[in-house]
Amino acid sequence: MLNSIKLEHNINEIPSHYADRVGRHISQLISDKDKKKHGQFLTPIDISSFISTFSIIDKDSIKILDPGCGVGILSCSLIEYLSTNNKYLKSVELILFEIDKRIIDHLGIVISYLKEWTNKQKIKLEYKIINSDYVLNYAPILESHQNLFENFEKFDIIISNPPYFKLTKTEPHSNAMKSIINGQPNMYAMFLALSAKLLKKDGELIFIIPRSFASGQYFRLFREFFFKNVTLSNVHLFNSRKEAFSRDDVLQENIIIRAIKRNNQTEKKVKISFSNGSKDLSNFKSFTLNEDELIDLKTHQKILHIPTNETEIKIKELIESFKNKFIDLGINISTGPVIPFRHKKVIESNPRLKSDYAPLIWMSNTEKMELNWPINNKNKAQYILINEDSKSLLLPIKNYILLRRFSSKDDSSRLIACPLLKNNFNFDYVGVENHLNYIYGIDNELNMKILFGLLVVLNSKLYDIYFRTFNGNTQVSSTEFRGIKMPDIDKLNKIGTEALLLKKVTQDKIDLLIDNILDLKSNKIIL
Ligand SMILES: C[S@@+](CC[C@H](N)C(=O)[O-])C[C@H]1O[C@@H](n2cnc3c(N)ncnc32)[C@H](O)[C@@H]1O
């Protein structure tokens, strides 16, 4: 136990408030390092109460699972909510998983108080606390022979604020869950995947999680598995990164999802709601969409889009009505191959014989519509040696578009693209650092009109808003971009032609060009 000071519950205190007090007490005793290691950020009471309102199960006997339960605040809030909102409820069987043995005693005290409280409400509560690893315990259910018979215990409601942290591929969890892992594994996706499998028919899972699983290659296999097993019914977004878990200074973009296990999936509506953080939860806004407006299950990537207003829905409709991806336009996008710490030997700040070197372009050389090279930055050497070791890293000098792979949280745009034009460089080769993507013509070099047309499109507010509906992190991956639709060649030509006539291409001018040439008004899009 973390501390011998035992917090007593107050007379008539409701269990979730007691759990919150215990949780806050414990939170102060756990070091920040430990919190990160176990993903131990406990849910504040207002968020916990709100999460429980997503449950709509009205059976008289309910089996609940709370994996990664901490001191059990979610179970307390949920059962309190059900006790007033499910008039049929008579009995609850509750299973709680928590790995950290230091908090197990606290959990035991909270849940035994919950049992006392439910008794008074004339609801019978049976519970089991399992001090063990949820993932390692359940991972075998993903194996094919287990899958066939599905003779494992299932639940009506699985509620969780799972731990969020990345694992290495060699950890036992990653190995046990390899069928849903594709690259960098994250603990929360493992919790979600197992829970999707552990639901009874018509059962619901209610999770608060980061939104990073919505897109990206690392979560592709997970998305495939998850959406095969459950159907989304609700998504709640917290628009402010800071607010939901402000107590612990967590800077995640969090969402709450409710998903249900359905065999005949007739119900294909998803309710989207959003609030800034916890303070405006009582009057949040919402609207309903068809599932296929959020996710196209027929695609390989199965990217989940989460628009937050009418304009974002219209933007998604417009962009997805375009016919061409990069490949259809004879264009490709790749990641810059120069990784500075690996290629230290060939990188140079101020070479004596410049003719042996090529320019090295970093993120800091790029602005919207503008490439600045060389720049004076002692940490970003501006040259790369041309020799046998570096040849495979260098690109022949041509016309390229450079697109930043990362944006900082303060950047007003996620998409920042600039031209790299061969006529501005008196070199045969160029090096592109790994924090940049480069876009190029596959067989034919990008001509100036198409190049500037694409640049304007990529830097536009229209595409930035579209990109944010599915990308919850700050990364812009080349794989993701290969799936994004682009305006047709004629339109790109027109946009490029007009952009080339401009003296300086500012954000306002970019958005005006897009507005006019893509006819946003008639698509009811007002940026
Ligand atoms: C984000 S906290 C949330 C706790 C609680 N559900 C709440 O909402 O306050 C995640 C919890 O999961 C626990 N945990 C981490 N890895 C686990 C695992 N593999 N199995 C079970 N619990 C785990 C952590 O110790 C932590 O208490």
XYZ file of C-alpha atoms and ligand atoms in Angstrom:
554
model
C 0.000 0.000 0.000
C 1.345 3.414 -0.919
C 0.636 5.090 2.364
C -0.656 3.872 5.646
C -2.974 6.884 5.991
C -6.314 5.294 5.304
C -8.897 7.696 3.937
C -12.259 6.919 5.526
C -15.402 7.500 3.518
C -17.671 10.229 4.799
C -21.226 9.577 5.913
C -23.524 9.442 2.877
C -20.623 10.047 0.496
C -21.344 8.515 -2.885
C -18.745 5.880 -3.864
C -17.403 7.724 -6.942
C -16.648 10.807 -4.831
C -14.895 8.607 -2.312
C -12.933 6.950 -5.147
C -11.985 10.397 -6.425
C -10.642 11.469 -3.020
C -8.688 8.241 -2.672
C -7.403 8.610 -6.243
C -6.224 12.170 -5.682
C -4.515 11.128 -2.474
C -2.702 8.308 -4.257
C -1.865 10.445 -7.268
C 0.184 12.757 -5.050
C 2.217 9.821 -3.796
C 3.070 8.366 -7.185
C 6.066 9.898 -8.929
C 5.619 11.357 -12.414
C 8.026 8.704 -13.686
C 5.835 5.919 -12.294
C 2.666 7.510 -13.650
C 4.192 7.481 -17.114
C 5.497 3.932 -16.761
C 2.090 2.453 -15.878
C 0.004 5.052 -17.736
C -1.412 5.879 -14.345
C -3.464 9.022 -14.908
C -6.627 8.605 -12.912
C -9.920 9.926 -14.228
C -11.236 13.054 -12.479
C -14.746 12.751 -11.029
C -16.554 15.037 -13.494
C -15.158 13.112 -16.481
C -15.856 9.770 -14.805
C -19.510 10.692 -14.173
C -19.815 11.884 -17.756
C -18.321 8.685 -19.218
C -20.897 6.583 -17.393
C -23.787 8.460 -19.041
C -22.911 6.739 -22.327
C -24.276 3.440 -21.053
C -27.769 2.512 -22.188
C -28.014 -1.135 -21.153
C -31.227 -1.805 -19.293
C -30.996 -5.477 -18.314
C -31.807 -6.559 -14.758
C -28.566 -8.458 -14.307
C -25.383 -6.954 -15.708
C -21.836 -8.173 -15.946
C -19.236 -5.372 -15.988
C -15.493 -5.420 -16.660
C -13.207 -2.526 -15.648
C -9.708 -3.246 -16.994
C -6.901 -1.029 -15.662
C -9.305 0.153 -12.982
C -7.002 2.209 -10.723
C -9.065 2.758 -7.576
C -12.292 1.905 -9.377
C -13.770 5.341 -10.021
C -15.270 4.355 -13.395
C -17.034 1.314 -11.911
C -18.414 3.448 -9.091
C -19.706 6.166 -11.429
C -21.187 3.610 -13.821
C -23.022 1.629 -11.164
C -24.317 4.820 -9.558
C -25.569 5.956 -12.957
C -27.209 2.601 -13.709
C -28.841 2.540 -10.278
C -30.871 5.636 -11.203
C -31.199 5.169 -14.958
C -31.852 1.455 -15.306
C -35.049 0.763 -13.438
C -34.761 -3.007 -13.988
C -31.335 -3.381 -12.413
C -31.187 -6.004 -9.648
C -27.711 -7.445 -9.703
C -24.236 -6.582 -10.945
C -21.239 -8.825 -11.341
C -18.099 -6.679 -11.493
C -14.598 -7.790 -12.496
C -11.762 -5.316 -11.957
C -8.207 -5.686 -13.288
C -5.358 -3.642 -11.848
C -1.685 -4.446 -12.258
C -0.200 -2.161 -9.596
C -0.212 -3.997 -6.298
C 0.540 -0.780 -4.384
C -2.985 0.479 -5.033
C -4.879 -2.796 -4.730
C -5.727 -2.280 -1.040
C -7.113 1.184 -1.764
C -9.158 -0.301 -4.579
C -10.449 -3.015 -2.246
C -11.626 -0.413 0.280
C -13.384 1.679 -2.378
C -15.160 -1.290 -3.942
C -16.261 -2.749 -0.638
C -17.773 0.665 0.119
C -19.457 0.538 -3.320
C -20.971 -2.818 -2.316
C -22.272 -1.339 0.930
C -23.814 1.504 -1.051
C -25.420 -0.729 -3.719
C -26.928 -2.875 -0.934
C -28.737 0.207 0.252
C -30.041 0.737 -3.297
C -31.322 -2.874 -3.259
C -28.878 -3.899 -5.935
C -26.806 -7.006 -5.354
C -23.122 -6.501 -6.187
C -20.672 -9.380 -6.551
C -17.133 -8.324 -7.368
C -13.708 -9.749 -8.024
C -10.484 -7.753 -8.002
C -7.757 -9.310 -10.118
C -4.267 -8.011 -9.402
C -2.831 -9.099 -12.700
C -1.995 -8.016 -16.208
C -5.157 -7.606 -18.290
C -3.403 -7.981 -21.629
C -1.286 -11.015 -20.827
C -4.226 -12.626 -19.083
C -6.616 -12.302 -22.035
C -4.323 -12.258 -25.092
C -4.816 -16.017 -25.734
C -8.450 -15.320 -26.714
C -7.114 -13.851 -29.949
C -5.624 -17.191 -30.971
C -7.562 -18.838 -33.734
C -8.672 -22.020 -31.925
C -9.966 -19.949 -28.984
C -11.646 -17.686 -31.451
C -13.524 -20.547 -33.015
C -15.359 -21.644 -29.890
C -15.336 -18.377 -28.002
C -15.880 -20.231 -24.760
C -14.563 -17.461 -22.559
C -16.479 -15.299 -20.111
C -18.094 -12.260 -21.745
C -19.426 -8.944 -20.487
C -22.378 -6.603 -20.985
C -20.361 -3.460 -20.304
C -16.623 -2.905 -20.466
C -15.641 0.497 -19.175
C -12.087 1.765 -19.123
C -9.605 4.564 -19.075
C -6.778 2.279 -20.166
C -3.074 3.016 -19.769
C -1.603 4.878 -22.750
C 2.014 4.199 -23.521
C 4.156 2.847 -26.309
C 5.807 -0.534 -25.980
C 8.754 -2.034 -27.748
C 8.100 -4.847 -30.204
C 10.021 -7.300 -28.047
C 7.914 -6.889 -24.902
C 5.726 -9.895 -23.975
C 2.550 -7.821 -24.537
C 3.574 -7.005 -28.089
C 4.362 -10.613 -28.750
C 1.096 -11.839 -27.261
C -0.919 -9.327 -29.326
C 1.104 -9.514 -32.537
C -1.930 -10.278 -34.697
C -3.144 -6.667 -34.281
C 0.232 -4.968 -34.224
C 1.877 -3.280 -37.132
C 4.937 -1.301 -36.035
C 4.965 0.659 -32.799
C 2.504 -0.970 -30.331
C 0.490 1.080 -27.832
C -1.026 -0.350 -24.665
C -4.406 1.307 -25.043
C -5.064 -0.337 -28.405
C -4.389 -3.736 -26.806
C -6.945 -3.000 -24.085
C -9.469 -1.925 -26.710
C -8.916 -4.939 -28.954
C -9.342 -7.471 -26.159
C -12.394 -5.667 -24.843
C -14.018 -5.710 -28.289
C -13.632 -9.475 -28.205
C -14.883 -9.865 -24.630
C -18.271 -8.244 -25.194
C -21.494 -10.209 -25.197
C -23.841 -9.740 -28.122
C -25.328 -6.224 -27.814
C -22.776 -5.466 -25.114
C -21.176 -2.017 -25.017
C -17.640 -0.835 -24.485
C -17.095 2.681 -23.199
C -13.514 3.914 -23.280
C -11.718 7.221 -22.889
C -8.663 7.086 -25.124
C -6.322 9.172 -27.279
C -7.519 9.575 -30.862
C -4.239 8.484 -32.415
C -5.694 5.100 -33.444
C -8.008 6.861 -35.910
C -5.363 6.948 -38.616
C -1.827 5.888 -39.378
C -0.107 2.719 -40.371
C 0.767 1.601 -36.828
C -2.891 1.183 -35.933
C -4.103 -0.240 -39.249
C -4.319 -3.865 -38.170
C -5.878 -2.794 -34.905
C -8.574 -0.777 -36.753
C -9.283 -3.731 -39.013
C -9.749 -6.017 -36.018
C -11.667 -3.529 -33.909
C -14.217 -2.498 -36.528
C -14.759 -6.137 -37.476
C -15.784 -6.861 -33.904
C -17.749 -3.789 -32.863
C -19.741 -0.887 -34.310
C -19.238 2.674 -33.131
C -22.289 4.374 -31.703
C -20.838 7.459 -29.963
C -17.750 9.596 -30.150
C -17.197 12.488 -27.773
C -14.308 14.845 -28.430
C -12.593 17.124 -26.000
C -11.565 20.067 -28.121
C -9.019 21.313 -25.649
C -5.923 19.160 -25.261
C -5.306 20.430 -21.773
C -8.616 20.374 -20.030
C -9.851 16.812 -19.590
C -6.868 15.642 -17.549
C -5.596 19.035 -16.434
C -4.861 17.681 -12.944
C -1.996 15.596 -14.308
C -0.980 17.972 -17.084
C -1.803 15.390 -19.742
C -1.542 16.841 -23.225
C -3.411 14.165 -25.139
C -6.256 14.730 -27.513
C -8.796 12.533 -25.753
C -12.037 11.082 -26.969
C -14.711 8.944 -25.383
C -16.076 6.187 -27.560
C -18.978 3.827 -27.121
C -19.056 0.805 -29.387
C -21.436 -2.116 -29.440
C -21.260 -5.739 -30.425
C -23.904 -6.326 -33.069
C -24.407 -9.261 -35.371
C -26.907 -7.730 -37.730
C -25.606 -4.223 -37.839
C -28.753 -2.373 -38.809
C -28.014 0.553 -36.521
C -25.388 2.498 -38.422
C -25.753 5.905 -36.837
C -22.973 7.471 -34.825
C -23.573 10.356 -32.462
C -20.701 12.846 -32.402
C -20.541 15.219 -29.476
C -17.909 17.650 -28.328
C -17.004 19.908 -25.467
C -13.944 21.929 -24.607
C -13.087 20.004 -21.509
C -14.839 19.086 -18.316
C -16.353 22.480 -17.506
C -18.885 22.576 -20.330
C -19.997 18.938 -20.170
C -23.539 19.779 -19.157
C -24.337 21.603 -22.397
C -22.207 19.951 -25.037
C -23.119 20.059 -28.720
C -23.862 16.985 -30.789
C -25.033 15.691 -34.154
C -25.583 12.310 -35.755
C -23.900 10.869 -38.826
C -24.096 7.638 -40.737
C -21.250 5.313 -39.923
C -20.023 5.436 -43.532
C -19.561 9.199 -43.241
C -16.971 8.528 -40.549
C -15.244 5.461 -41.841
C -15.154 3.590 -45.110
C -14.833 -0.031 -44.010
C -14.141 -1.151 -47.567
C -10.809 0.677 -47.686
C -7.553 -0.929 -46.668
C -6.659 1.807 -44.169
C -10.074 2.114 -42.481
C -9.303 5.645 -41.328
C -11.758 7.085 -38.808
C -12.764 10.686 -39.534
C -14.264 12.680 -36.725
C -15.757 15.916 -38.012
C -16.950 18.353 -35.362
C -19.280 20.563 -37.391
C -21.257 20.872 -40.610
C -18.411 22.572 -42.511
C -16.033 19.717 -41.726
C -18.579 17.204 -43.001
C -18.981 19.160 -46.240
C -15.219 19.414 -46.647
C -14.868 15.668 -46.209
C -17.613 15.057 -48.785
C -16.009 17.400 -51.304
C -12.456 16.052 -51.003
C -13.601 12.458 -51.085
C -15.611 13.155 -54.238
C -12.359 13.952 -56.088
C -11.228 11.125 -58.340
C -7.453 11.132 -58.005
C -4.933 10.098 -55.439
C -1.259 11.028 -55.950
C -0.609 7.776 -57.818
C -3.368 8.534 -60.357
C -1.665 11.849 -61.080
C 1.693 10.124 -61.641
C 2.960 11.496 -58.338
C 4.435 9.849 -55.261
C 5.395 10.903 -51.750
C 8.274 9.476 -49.703
C 10.016 10.185 -46.449
C 13.348 12.018 -46.435
C 16.074 9.353 -46.134
C 18.762 11.298 -44.219
C 18.756 10.386 -40.518
C 21.295 12.756 -38.962
C 22.423 10.606 -36.031
C 23.040 7.643 -38.350
C 24.687 9.648 -41.089
C 26.792 11.968 -38.926
C 29.959 11.232 -40.896
C 28.677 12.710 -44.147
C 26.951 15.791 -42.713
C 28.928 19.012 -42.631
C 28.274 22.607 -41.550
C 30.841 24.448 -43.517
C 32.696 22.271 -46.014
C 35.869 23.597 -47.599
C 35.225 22.114 -51.029
C 31.548 22.801 -51.656
C 31.639 20.990 -55.003
C 31.940 17.653 -53.162
C 28.743 18.385 -51.255
C 25.001 18.630 -51.790
C 22.516 20.823 -49.888
C 20.888 19.147 -46.896
C 17.327 20.303 -46.250
C 15.794 20.146 -42.756
C 12.380 21.067 -41.421
C 13.822 24.373 -40.256
C 14.611 25.264 -43.874
C 10.935 25.050 -44.769
C 8.045 27.488 -44.354
C 4.686 27.550 -46.070
C 5.432 28.112 -49.799
C 9.052 28.978 -49.038
C 12.350 27.112 -48.871
C 15.211 28.907 -47.135
C 18.596 27.361 -47.787
C 21.242 27.702 -46.494
C 20.362 28.995 -43.049
C 22.613 29.700 -40.124
C 21.821 27.043 -37.536
C 24.687 25.352 -35.766
C 22.629 22.244 -34.970
C 21.419 21.757 -38.521
C 24.434 21.344 -40.769
C 23.451 22.464 -44.252
C 25.601 20.151 -46.389
C 25.920 16.448 -47.091
C 29.009 14.871 -48.634
C 28.570 13.077 -51.957
C 30.419 9.772 -51.767
C 29.727 6.050 -52.053
C 28.289 5.908 -48.502
C 25.832 8.736 -49.047
C 24.781 8.082 -52.668
C 21.756 6.035 -51.640
C 20.600 8.903 -49.409
C 20.765 11.596 -52.058
C 18.071 12.603 -54.518
C 18.909 13.842 -58.005
C 18.152 17.539 -58.188
C 14.660 17.977 -59.674
C 11.483 19.847 -58.836
C 10.043 18.579 -55.580
C 7.514 19.606 -52.979
C 8.689 19.242 -49.400
C 5.999 18.547 -46.810
C 6.801 18.673 -43.111
C 6.274 15.347 -41.314
C 5.707 16.978 -37.952
C 4.016 20.116 -36.781
C 4.397 21.605 -33.370
C 1.281 21.919 -31.226
C 1.477 25.704 -31.642
C 1.582 25.684 -35.442
C -1.620 27.055 -36.869
C -1.460 24.499 -39.717
C -0.657 20.808 -39.640
C 0.279 20.883 -43.309
C 3.298 22.965 -44.239
C 4.617 22.531 -47.775
C 7.229 24.388 -49.841
C 8.779 24.037 -53.305
C 12.300 22.761 -53.960
C 13.044 23.980 -57.493
C 16.023 22.680 -59.432
C 16.646 26.063 -61.065
C 17.391 27.577 -57.657
C 20.137 25.043 -56.939
C 23.428 24.751 -58.694
C 23.949 21.174 -57.529
C 23.415 17.681 -58.955
C 21.987 16.194 -55.767
C 20.054 17.168 -52.671
C 19.691 15.531 -49.254
C 16.292 15.540 -47.527
C 16.257 15.022 -43.776
C 13.941 12.474 -42.201
C 11.495 14.987 -40.665
C 10.378 15.942 -44.174
C 8.396 14.148 -46.852
C 9.190 14.856 -50.493
C 6.682 14.730 -53.331
C 7.823 14.030 -56.886
C 6.699 12.997 -60.365
C 7.132 9.242 -60.832
C 8.024 9.146 -64.533
C 7.939 12.795 -65.474
C 9.206 15.655 -63.439
C 6.563 17.839 -61.761
C 5.892 20.809 -64.058
C 5.679 24.228 -62.456
C 1.913 24.627 -62.814
C 1.054 21.294 -61.262
C 3.717 21.763 -58.613
C 2.329 25.161 -57.580
C -1.238 23.879 -57.862
C -0.403 21.090 -55.410
C 1.492 23.441 -53.129
C -1.503 25.729 -52.819
C -3.797 22.757 -52.201
C -1.520 21.306 -49.510
C -1.105 24.648 -47.736
C -4.812 25.480 -47.882
C -7.086 25.753 -44.896
C -9.424 23.337 -46.716
C -6.931 20.468 -46.637
C -5.712 21.364 -43.169
C -9.228 21.072 -41.772
C -9.782 17.809 -43.660
C -6.533 16.376 -42.373
C -7.408 17.225 -38.767
C -10.674 15.291 -38.947
C -8.774 12.030 -38.989
C -5.301 12.813 -37.740
C -5.246 13.402 -34.010
C -1.511 13.658 -33.652
C 1.001 16.045 -35.112
C 2.474 13.683 -37.679
C 2.000 13.757 -41.424
C 2.876 10.348 -42.769
C 3.591 9.610 -46.402
C 1.491 6.421 -46.282
C -1.487 8.397 -45.052
C -1.020 10.978 -47.772
C -1.001 8.388 -50.540
C -4.650 7.717 -49.684
C -5.794 11.359 -49.823
C -7.755 12.537 -52.849
C -6.562 15.537 -54.874
C -8.358 17.876 -57.288
C -8.058 16.818 -60.938
C -5.216 17.901 -63.237
C -7.215 20.741 -64.845
C -7.996 22.281 -61.494
C -4.430 21.856 -60.256
C -3.210 23.515 -63.470
C -5.575 26.425 -62.980
C -4.628 26.905 -59.347
C -0.933 26.644 -60.231
C -1.210 29.107 -63.117
C -2.845 31.721 -60.910
C -0.448 31.099 -58.027
C 2.547 31.622 -60.338
C 1.210 35.073 -61.243
C 1.183 36.178 -57.630
C 4.088 38.173 -56.188
C 3.755 36.702 -52.735
C 1.528 33.743 -51.956
C 0.032 34.466 -48.536
C -2.408 32.241 -46.617
C -5.312 34.536 -47.553
C -4.416 34.311 -51.227
C -4.083 30.530 -51.018
C -7.538 30.202 -49.482
C -9.061 32.635 -51.970
C -7.650 30.666 -54.913
C -9.008 27.420 -53.479
C -12.343 29.029 -52.751
C -12.691 30.293 -56.343
C -11.297 27.399 -58.334
C -12.800 24.567 -56.286
C -16.041 26.531 -56.016
C -16.394 26.063 -52.280
C -19.441 28.336 -52.000
C -21.589 26.122 -54.177
C -20.528 23.209 -51.983
C -21.731 25.220 -48.974
C -18.242 25.438 -47.533
C -17.388 28.719 -45.888
C -13.918 28.688 -44.419
C -5.094 5.631 -17.060
S -5.107 4.742 -15.524
C -6.824 4.745 -15.232
C -7.251 4.183 -13.938
C -8.753 4.169 -13.703
N -9.431 3.353 -14.688
C -9.335 5.555 -13.765
O -10.072 5.821 -14.698
O -9.019 6.374 -12.900
C -4.716 3.096 -16.056
C -4.554 2.067 -14.961
O -4.231 0.826 -15.580
C -3.256 0.138 -14.803
N -2.533 -0.767 -15.697
C -1.468 -0.489 -16.488
N -1.128 -1.559 -17.216
C -1.995 -2.545 -16.882
C -2.154 -3.897 -17.300
N -1.358 -4.433 -18.212
N -3.147 -4.630 -16.737
C -3.963 -4.090 -15.799
N -3.854 -2.821 -15.367
C -2.889 -2.046 -15.908
C -2.415 1.251 -14.211
O -1.738 0.838 -13.040
C -3.458 2.336 -13.953
O -3.971 2.247 -12.653
